[in-house]
Coordinates of N, CA and C in Angstrom, one line a residue:
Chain N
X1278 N -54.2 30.8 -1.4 CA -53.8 29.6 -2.1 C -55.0 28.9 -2.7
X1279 N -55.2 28.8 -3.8 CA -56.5 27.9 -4.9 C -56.4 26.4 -4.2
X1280 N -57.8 26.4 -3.6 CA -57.9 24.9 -2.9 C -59.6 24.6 -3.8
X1281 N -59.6 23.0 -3.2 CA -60.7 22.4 -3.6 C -62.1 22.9 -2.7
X1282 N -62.6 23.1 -3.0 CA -64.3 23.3 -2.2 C -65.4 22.4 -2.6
X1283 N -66.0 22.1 -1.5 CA -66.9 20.8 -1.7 C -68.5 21.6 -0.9
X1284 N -69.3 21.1 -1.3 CA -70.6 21.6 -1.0 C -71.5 20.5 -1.1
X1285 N -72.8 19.6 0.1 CA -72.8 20.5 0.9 C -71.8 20.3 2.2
X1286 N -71.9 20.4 3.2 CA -70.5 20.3 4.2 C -70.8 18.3 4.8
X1287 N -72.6 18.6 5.1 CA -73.3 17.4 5.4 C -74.4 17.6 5.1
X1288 N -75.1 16.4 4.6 CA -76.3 16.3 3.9 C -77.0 14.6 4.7
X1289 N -78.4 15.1 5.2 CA -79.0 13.8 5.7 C -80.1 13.7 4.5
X1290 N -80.4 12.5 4.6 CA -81.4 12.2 3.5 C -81.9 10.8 3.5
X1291 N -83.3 11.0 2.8 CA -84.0 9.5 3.2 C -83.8 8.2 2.1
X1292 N -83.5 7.0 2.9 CA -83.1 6.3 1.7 C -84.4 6.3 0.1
X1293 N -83.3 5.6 -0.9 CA -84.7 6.2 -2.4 C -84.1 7.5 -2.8
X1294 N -83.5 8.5 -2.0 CA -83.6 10.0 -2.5 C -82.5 10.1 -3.5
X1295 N -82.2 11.2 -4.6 CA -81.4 11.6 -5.3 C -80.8 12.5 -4.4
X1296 N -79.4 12.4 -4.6 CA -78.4 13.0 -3.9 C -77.5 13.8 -4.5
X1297 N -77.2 15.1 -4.9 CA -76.1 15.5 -5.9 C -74.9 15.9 -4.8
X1298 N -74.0 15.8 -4.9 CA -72.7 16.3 -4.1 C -71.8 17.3 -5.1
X1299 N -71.6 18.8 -4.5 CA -70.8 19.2 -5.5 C -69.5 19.6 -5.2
X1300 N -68.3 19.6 -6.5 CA -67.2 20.4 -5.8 C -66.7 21.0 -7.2
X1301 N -65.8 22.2 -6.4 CA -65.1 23.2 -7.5 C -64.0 22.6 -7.2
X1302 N -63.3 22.2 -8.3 CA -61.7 22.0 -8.4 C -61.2 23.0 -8.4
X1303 N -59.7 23.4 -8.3 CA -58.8 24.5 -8.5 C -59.1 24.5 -9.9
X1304 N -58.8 25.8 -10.7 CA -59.2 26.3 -11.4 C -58.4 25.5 -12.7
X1305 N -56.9 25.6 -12.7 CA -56.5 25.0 -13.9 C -55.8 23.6 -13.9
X1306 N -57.0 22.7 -13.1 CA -56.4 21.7 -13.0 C -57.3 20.6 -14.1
X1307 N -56.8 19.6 -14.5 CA -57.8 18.6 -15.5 C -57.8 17.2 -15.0
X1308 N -57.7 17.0 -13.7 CA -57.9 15.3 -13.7 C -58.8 15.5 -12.3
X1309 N -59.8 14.6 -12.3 CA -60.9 15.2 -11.0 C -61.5 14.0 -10.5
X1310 N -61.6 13.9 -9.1 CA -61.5 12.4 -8.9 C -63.0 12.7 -7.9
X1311 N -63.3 11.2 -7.4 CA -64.1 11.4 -5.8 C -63.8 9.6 -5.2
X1312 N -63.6 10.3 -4.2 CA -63.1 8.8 -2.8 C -64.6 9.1 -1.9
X1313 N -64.5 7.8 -1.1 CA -65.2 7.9 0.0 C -64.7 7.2 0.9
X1314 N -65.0 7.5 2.1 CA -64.4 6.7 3.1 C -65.6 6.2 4.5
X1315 N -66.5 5.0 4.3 CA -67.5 4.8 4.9 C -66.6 5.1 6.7
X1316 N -67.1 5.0 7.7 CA -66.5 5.1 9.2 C -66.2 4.0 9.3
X1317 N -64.9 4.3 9.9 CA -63.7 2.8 9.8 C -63.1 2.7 9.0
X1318 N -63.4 2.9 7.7 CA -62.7 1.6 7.1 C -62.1 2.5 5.9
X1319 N -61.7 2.3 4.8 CA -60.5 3.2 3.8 C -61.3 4.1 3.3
X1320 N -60.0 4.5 2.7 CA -60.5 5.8 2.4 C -60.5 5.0 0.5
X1321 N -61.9 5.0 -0.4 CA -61.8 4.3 -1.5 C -62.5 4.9 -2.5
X1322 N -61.4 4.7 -3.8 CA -61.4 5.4 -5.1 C -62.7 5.2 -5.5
X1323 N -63.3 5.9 -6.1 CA -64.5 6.0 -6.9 C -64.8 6.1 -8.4
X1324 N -64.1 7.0 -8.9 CA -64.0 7.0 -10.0 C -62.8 8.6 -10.5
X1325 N -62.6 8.7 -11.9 CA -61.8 9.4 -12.3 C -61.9 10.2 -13.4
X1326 N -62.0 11.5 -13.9 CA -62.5 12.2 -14.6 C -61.8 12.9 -15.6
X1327 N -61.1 13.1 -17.1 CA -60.7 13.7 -17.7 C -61.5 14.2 -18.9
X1328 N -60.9 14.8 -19.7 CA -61.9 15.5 -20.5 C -62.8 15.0 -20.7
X1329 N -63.6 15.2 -19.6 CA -65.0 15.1 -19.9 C -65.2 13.7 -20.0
X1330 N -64.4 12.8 -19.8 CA -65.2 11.7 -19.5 C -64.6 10.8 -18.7
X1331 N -65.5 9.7 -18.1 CA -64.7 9.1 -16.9 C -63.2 8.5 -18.0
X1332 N -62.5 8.1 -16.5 CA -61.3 7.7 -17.3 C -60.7 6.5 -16.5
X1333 N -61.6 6.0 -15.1 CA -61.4 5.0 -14.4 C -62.6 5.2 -13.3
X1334 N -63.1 3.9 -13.1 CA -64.0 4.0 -12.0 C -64.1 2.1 -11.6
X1335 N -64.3 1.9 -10.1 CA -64.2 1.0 -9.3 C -65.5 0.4 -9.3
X1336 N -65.5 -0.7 -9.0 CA -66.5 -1.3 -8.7 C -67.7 -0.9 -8.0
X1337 N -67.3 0.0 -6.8 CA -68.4 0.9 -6.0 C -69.5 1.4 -7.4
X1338 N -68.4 2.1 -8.3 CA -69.2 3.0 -9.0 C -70.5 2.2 -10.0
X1339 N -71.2 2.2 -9.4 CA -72.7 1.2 -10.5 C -73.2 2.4 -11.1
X1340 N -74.5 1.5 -11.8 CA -75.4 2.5 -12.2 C -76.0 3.8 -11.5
X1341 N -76.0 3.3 -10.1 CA -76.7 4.3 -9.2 C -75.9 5.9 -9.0
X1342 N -74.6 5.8 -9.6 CA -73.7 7.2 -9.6 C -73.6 7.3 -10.6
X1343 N -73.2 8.8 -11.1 CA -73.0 9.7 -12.2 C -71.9 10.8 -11.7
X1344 N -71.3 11.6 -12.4 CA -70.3 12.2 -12.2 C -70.7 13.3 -13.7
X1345 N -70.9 14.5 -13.4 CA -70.8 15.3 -14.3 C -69.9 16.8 -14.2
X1346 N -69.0 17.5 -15.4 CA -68.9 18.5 -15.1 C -69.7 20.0 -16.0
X1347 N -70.9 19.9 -15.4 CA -72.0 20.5 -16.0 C -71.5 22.2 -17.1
X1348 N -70.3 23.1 -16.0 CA -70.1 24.3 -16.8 C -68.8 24.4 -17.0
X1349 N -67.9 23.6 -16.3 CA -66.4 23.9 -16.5 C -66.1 24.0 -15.3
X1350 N -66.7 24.6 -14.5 CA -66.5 25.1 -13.0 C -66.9 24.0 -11.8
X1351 N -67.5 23.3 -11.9 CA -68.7 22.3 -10.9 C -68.2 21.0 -11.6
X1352 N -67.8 20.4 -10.5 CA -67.8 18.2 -10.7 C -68.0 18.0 -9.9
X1353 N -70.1 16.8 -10.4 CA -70.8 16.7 -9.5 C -70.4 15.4 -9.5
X1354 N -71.3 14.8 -8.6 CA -71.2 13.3 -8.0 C -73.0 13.2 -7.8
X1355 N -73.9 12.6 -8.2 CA -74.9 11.8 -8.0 C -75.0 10.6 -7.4
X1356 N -75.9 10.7 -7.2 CA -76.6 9.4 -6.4 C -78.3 9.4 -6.4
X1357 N -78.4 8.4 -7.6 CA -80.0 8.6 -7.9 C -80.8 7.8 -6.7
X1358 N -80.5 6.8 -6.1 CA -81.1 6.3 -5.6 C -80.7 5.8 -4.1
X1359 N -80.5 6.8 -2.9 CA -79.3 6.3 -2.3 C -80.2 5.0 -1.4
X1360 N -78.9 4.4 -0.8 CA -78.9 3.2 0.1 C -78.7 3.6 1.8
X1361 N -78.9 2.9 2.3 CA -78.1 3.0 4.2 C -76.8 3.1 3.6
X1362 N -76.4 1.7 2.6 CA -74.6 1.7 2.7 C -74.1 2.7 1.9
X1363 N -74.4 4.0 1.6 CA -74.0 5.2 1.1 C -73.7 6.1 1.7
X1364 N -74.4 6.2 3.1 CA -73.8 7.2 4.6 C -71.9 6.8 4.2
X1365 N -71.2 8.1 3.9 CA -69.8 7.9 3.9 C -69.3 9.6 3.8
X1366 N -68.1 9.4 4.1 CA -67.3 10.9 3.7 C -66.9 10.9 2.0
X1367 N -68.0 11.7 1.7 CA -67.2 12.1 0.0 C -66.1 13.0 0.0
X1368 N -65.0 12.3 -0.9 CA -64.2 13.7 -1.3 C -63.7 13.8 -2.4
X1369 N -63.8 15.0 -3.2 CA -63.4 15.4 -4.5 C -61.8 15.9 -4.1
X1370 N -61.4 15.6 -5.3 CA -59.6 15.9 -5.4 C -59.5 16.4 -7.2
X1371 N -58.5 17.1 -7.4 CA -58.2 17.5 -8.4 C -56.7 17.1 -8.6
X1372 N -56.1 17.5 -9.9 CA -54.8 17.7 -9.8 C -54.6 18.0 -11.0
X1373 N -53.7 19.0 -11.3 CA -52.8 19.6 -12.3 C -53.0 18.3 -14.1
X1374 N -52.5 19.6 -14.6 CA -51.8 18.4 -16.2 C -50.9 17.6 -16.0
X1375 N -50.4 16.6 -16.5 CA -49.5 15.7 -16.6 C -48.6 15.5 -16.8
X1376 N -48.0 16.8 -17.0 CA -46.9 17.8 -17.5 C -46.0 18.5 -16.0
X1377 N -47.5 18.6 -14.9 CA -46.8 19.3 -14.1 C -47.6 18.4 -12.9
X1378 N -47.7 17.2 -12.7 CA -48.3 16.3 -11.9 C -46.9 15.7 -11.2
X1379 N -47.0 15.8 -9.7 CA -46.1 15.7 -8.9 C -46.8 14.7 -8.4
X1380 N -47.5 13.9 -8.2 CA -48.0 12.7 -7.8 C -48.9 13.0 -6.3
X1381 N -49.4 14.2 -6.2 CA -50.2 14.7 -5.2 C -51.5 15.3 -5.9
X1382 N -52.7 15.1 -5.3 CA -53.8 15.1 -5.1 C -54.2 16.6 -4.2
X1383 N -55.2 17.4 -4.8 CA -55.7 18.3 -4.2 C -57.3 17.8 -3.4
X1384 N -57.3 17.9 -2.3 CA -58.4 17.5 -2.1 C -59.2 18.2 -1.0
X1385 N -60.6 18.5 -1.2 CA -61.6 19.4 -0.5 C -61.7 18.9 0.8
X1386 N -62.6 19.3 2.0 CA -62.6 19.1 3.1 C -63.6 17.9 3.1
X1387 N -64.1 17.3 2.0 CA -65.5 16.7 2.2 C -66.9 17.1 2.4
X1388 N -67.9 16.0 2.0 CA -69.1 15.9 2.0 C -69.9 15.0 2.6
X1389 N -70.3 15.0 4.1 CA -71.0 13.9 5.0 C -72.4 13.6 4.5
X1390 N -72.7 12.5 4.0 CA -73.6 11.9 3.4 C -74.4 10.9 4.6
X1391 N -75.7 11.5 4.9 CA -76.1 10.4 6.3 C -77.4 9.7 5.3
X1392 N -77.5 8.8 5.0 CA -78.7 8.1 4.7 C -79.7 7.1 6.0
X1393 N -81.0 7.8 5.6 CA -82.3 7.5 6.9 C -82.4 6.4 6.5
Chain G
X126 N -55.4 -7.5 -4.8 CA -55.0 -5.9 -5.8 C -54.1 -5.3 -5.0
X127 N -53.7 -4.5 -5.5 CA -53.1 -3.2 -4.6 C -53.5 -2.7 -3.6
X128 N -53.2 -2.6 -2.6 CA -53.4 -2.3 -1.4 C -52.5 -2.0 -0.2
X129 N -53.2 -0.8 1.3 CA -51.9 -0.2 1.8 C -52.9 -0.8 3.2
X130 N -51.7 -0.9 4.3 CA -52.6 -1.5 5.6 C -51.6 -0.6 6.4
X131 N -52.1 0.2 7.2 CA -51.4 1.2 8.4 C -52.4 0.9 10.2
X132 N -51.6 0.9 10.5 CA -51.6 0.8 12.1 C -53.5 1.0 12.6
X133 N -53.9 0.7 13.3 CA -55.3 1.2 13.9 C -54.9 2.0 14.5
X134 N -56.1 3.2 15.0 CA -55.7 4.1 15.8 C -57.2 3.9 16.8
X135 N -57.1 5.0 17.6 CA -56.5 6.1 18.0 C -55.0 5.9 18.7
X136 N -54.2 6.6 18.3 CA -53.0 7.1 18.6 C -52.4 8.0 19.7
X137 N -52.1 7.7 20.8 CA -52.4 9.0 22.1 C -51.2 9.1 22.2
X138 N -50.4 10.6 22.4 CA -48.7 10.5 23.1 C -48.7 12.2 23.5
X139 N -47.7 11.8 24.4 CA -47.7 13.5 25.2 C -46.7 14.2 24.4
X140 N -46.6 15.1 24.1 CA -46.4 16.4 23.5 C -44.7 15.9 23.9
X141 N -43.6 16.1 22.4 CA -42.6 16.0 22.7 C -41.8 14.1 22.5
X142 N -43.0 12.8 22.7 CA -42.9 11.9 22.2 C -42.7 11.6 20.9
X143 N -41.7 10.6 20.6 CA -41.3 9.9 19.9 C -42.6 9.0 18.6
X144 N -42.7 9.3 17.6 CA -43.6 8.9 17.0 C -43.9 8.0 15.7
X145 N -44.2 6.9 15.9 CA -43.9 5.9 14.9 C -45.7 5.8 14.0
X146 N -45.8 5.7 13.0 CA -46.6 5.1 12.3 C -46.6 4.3 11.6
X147 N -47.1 2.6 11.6 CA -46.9 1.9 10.7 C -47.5 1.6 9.6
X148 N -47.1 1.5 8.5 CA -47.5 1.2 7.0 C -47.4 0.2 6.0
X149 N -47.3 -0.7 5.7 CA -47.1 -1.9 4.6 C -48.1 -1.9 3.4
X150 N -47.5 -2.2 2.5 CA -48.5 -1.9 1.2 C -48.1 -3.4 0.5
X151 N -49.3 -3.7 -0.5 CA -48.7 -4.8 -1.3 C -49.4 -4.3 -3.2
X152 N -48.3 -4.7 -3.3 CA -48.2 -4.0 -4.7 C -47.7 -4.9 -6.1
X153 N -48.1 -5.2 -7.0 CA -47.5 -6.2 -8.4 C -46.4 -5.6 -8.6
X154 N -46.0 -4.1 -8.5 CA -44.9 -3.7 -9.0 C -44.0 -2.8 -8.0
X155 N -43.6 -1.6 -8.6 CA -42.9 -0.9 -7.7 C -43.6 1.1 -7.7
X156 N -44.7 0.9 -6.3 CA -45.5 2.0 -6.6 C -44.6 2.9 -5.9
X157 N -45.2 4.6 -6.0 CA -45.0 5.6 -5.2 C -45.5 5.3 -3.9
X158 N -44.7 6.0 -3.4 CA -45.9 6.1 -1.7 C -45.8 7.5 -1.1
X159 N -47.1 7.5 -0.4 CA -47.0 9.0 0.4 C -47.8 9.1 1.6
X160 N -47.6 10.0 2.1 CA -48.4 10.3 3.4 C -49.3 11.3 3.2
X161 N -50.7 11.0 3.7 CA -51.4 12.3 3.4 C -52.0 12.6 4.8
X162 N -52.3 13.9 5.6 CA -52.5 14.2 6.6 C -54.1 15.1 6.7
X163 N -54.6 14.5 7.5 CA -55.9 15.6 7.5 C -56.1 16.2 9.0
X164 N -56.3 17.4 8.8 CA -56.6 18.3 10.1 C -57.3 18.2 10.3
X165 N -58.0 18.4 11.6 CA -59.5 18.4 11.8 C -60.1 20.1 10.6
X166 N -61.2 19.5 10.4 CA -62.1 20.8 9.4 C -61.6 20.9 8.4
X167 N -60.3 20.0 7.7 CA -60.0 20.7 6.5 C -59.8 18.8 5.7
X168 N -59.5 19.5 4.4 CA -59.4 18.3 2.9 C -58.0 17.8 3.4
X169 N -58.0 16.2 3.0 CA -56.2 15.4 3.1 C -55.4 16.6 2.3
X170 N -54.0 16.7 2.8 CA -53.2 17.0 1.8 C -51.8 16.3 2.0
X171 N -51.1 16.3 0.9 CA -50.0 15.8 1.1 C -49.0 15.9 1.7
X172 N -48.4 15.0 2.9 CA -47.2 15.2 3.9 C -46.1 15.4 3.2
X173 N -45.4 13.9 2.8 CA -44.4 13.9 2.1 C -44.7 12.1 1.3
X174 N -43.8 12.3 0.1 CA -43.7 11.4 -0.8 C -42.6 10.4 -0.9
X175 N -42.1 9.3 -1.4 CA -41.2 9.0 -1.9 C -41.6 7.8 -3.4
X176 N -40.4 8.0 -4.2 CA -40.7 7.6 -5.5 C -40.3 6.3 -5.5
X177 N -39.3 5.9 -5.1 CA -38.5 4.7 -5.6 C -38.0 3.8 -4.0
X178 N -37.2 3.1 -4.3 CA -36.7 2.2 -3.1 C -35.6 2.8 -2.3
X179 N -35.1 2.8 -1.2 CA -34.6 3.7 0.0 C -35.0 5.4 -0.3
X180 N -35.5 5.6 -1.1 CA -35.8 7.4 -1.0 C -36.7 7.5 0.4
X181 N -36.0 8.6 1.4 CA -36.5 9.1 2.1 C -37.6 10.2 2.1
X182 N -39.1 10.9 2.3 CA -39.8 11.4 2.5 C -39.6 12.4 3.7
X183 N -39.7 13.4 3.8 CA -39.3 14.3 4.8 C -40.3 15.7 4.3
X184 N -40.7 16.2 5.9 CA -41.8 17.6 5.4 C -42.1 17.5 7.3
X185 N -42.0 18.6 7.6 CA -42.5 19.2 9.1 C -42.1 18.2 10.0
X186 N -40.8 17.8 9.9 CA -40.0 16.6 11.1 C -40.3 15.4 10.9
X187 N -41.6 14.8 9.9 CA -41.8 13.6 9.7 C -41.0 13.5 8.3
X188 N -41.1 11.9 8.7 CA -39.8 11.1 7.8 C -40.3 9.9 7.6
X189 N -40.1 9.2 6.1 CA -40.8 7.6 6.0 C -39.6 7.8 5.2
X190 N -39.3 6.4 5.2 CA -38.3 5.2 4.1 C -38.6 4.4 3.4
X191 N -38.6 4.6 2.1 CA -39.3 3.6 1.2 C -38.5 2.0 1.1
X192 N -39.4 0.7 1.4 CA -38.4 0.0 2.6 C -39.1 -1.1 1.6
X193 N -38.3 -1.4 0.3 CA -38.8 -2.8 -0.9 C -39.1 -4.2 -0.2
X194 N -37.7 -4.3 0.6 CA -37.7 -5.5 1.0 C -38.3 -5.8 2.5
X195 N -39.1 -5.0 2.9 CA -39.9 -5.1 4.3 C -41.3 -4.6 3.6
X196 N -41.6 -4.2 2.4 CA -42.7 -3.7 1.8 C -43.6 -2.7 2.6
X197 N -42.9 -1.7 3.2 CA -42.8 -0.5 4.3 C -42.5 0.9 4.0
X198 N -43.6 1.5 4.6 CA -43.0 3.2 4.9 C -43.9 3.1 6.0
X199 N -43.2 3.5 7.0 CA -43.6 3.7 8.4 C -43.5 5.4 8.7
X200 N -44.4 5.8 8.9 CA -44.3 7.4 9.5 C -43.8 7.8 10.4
X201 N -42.8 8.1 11.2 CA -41.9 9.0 12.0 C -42.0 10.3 12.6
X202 N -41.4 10.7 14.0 CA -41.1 12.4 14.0 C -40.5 11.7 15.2
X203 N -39.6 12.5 15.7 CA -39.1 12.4 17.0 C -39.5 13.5 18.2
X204 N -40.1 14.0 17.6 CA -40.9 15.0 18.6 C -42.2 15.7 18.5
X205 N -43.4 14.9 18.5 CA -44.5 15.5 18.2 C -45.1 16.8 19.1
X206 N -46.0 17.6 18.6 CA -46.6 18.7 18.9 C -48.1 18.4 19.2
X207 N -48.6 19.5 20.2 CA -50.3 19.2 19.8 C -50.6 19.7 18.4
X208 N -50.1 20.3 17.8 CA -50.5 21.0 16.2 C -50.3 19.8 15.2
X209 N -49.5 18.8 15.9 CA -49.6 17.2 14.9 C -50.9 16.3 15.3
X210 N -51.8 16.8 15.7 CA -53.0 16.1 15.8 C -53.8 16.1 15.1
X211 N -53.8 15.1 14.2 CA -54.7 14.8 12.6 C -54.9 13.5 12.4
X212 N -55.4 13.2 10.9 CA -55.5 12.5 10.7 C -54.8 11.3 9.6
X213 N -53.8 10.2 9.5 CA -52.6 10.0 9.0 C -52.6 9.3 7.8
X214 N -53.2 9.5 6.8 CA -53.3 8.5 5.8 C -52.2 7.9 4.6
X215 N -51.8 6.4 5.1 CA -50.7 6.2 4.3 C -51.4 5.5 2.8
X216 N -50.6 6.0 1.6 CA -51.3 5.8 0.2 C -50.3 5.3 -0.6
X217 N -50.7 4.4 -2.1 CA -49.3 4.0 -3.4 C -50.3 4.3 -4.4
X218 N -49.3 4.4 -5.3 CA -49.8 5.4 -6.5 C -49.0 4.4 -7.4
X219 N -49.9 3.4 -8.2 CA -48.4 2.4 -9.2 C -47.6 3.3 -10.6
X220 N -48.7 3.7 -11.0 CA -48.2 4.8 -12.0 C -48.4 6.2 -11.8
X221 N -48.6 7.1 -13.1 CA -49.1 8.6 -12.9 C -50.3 8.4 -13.7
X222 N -50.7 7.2 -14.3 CA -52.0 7.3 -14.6 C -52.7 6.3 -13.8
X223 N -52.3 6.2 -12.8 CA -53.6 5.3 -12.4 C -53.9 6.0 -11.1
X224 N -54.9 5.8 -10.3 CA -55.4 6.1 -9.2 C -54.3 6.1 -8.2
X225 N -54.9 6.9 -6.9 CA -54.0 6.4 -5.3 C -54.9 6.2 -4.6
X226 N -54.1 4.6 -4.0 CA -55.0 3.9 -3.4 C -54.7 4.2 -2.1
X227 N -56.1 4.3 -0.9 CA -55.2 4.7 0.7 C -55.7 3.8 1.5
X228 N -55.1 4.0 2.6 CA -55.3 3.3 4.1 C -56.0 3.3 4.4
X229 N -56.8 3.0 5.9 CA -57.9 3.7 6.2 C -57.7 4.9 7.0
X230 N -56.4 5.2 7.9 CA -55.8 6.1 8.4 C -55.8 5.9 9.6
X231 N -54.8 6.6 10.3 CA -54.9 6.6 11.7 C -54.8 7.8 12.5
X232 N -55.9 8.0 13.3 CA -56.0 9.3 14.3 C -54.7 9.6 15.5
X233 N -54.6 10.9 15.7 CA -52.9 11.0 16.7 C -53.7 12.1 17.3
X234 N -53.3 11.7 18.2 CA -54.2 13.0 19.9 C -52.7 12.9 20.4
X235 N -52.2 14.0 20.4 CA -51.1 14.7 21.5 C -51.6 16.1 22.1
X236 N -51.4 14.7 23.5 CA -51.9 15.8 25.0 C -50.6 17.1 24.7
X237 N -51.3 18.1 25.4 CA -50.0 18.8 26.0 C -49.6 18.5 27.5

């Protein structure tokens, strides 16, 4: 069954550092999202991705993130400059066209982001 | 804004218990809602859904009621398993183009 994969599984790093987080959507899906969910507390939207360009992003999302889909295959998530308050669970979701969008979310196992 | 508030957890009950999870959302209109479940080691996926006002949600003996006038879907099963030990995230979705917003979720440990 075509599921989401997220890479790396956990990543420690020192605050200041650039951060890339990657994931492979299912293959023929076009809407590609990323949530995080700091410990405790929700699980919250980040931003949202259609052809090729964002298509909704939250307040979280500042300058300091980026979101690219570099070959067709890879939708990264950046973080140029991370903080303490960026230690969170990333997770990439995908989902189908809009034609055949059942109102579910495919989503990876995540990406533990620990900032020093 | 839009927003979903579900029970705190951790959640503990012996194998075979009756199981309730609670959920309230507040919303400007009239969103979807769903349950999404995470296993330990693996990505949320989706439990069960409902679209509109009394539609029931049903998938692996859980059951939510989409409840307008209590602004509610409470999660259900009448007999949990240790294989129901996850993680319980209740979510609304106002359209199909806009985001889903979630809970923060709540953890369920069933002893055997």
């Amino acid at each position: 069954e075509p599921e989401v994969t997220q890479t790396p599984s956990h990543q420690v790093t020192q605050m200041g550092q650039e951060v890339i987080l990657r994931c492979v959507p299912i293959s023929n899906h076009l809407y590609f999202y990323w949530y995080r969910q700091i410990l405790g507390q929700k699980v919250e939207f980040l931003v949202s991705f259609y052809n090729n360009e964002i298509s909704e992003k939250s307040e979280i999302f500042d300058d300091q993130f980026s979101v690219e889909r570099p070959d067709g295959s890879n939708f990264t998530l950046k973080i140029r400059s991370t903080k303490l308050e960026d230690s969170a669970m990333y997770f990439c979701a995908s989902s189908p066209p809009r034609e055949r969008y059942t109102g579910e979310l495919f989503f990876g196992e995540g990406s533990r982001l620990t900032v020093l | 804004g839009d927003s979903v508030t579900q029970m705190e957890g951790p959640v503990t009950l012996s194998e075979e218990a009756f199981l309730t999870i609670n959920c309230t959302y507040t919303a400007t209109g009239y969103p979807s809602l769903f349950w999404y479940v995470q296993y330990p080691g693996e990505g949320l996926q989706l439990l069960l859904k409902a679209t509109k006002a009394d539609d029931k949600g049903s998938n692996k003996g859980f059951e939510a009621t989409y409840r307008k006038e209590t602004t509610s879907f409470h999660l259900e099963k009448g007999s949990v398993q240790v294989s129901d030990s996850a993680v319980y995230f209740c979510a609304l979705e106002m359209n199909r183009d806009d985001k889903i917003i979630f809970g923060k979720g709540t953890r369920l440990h069933i002893l055997p």
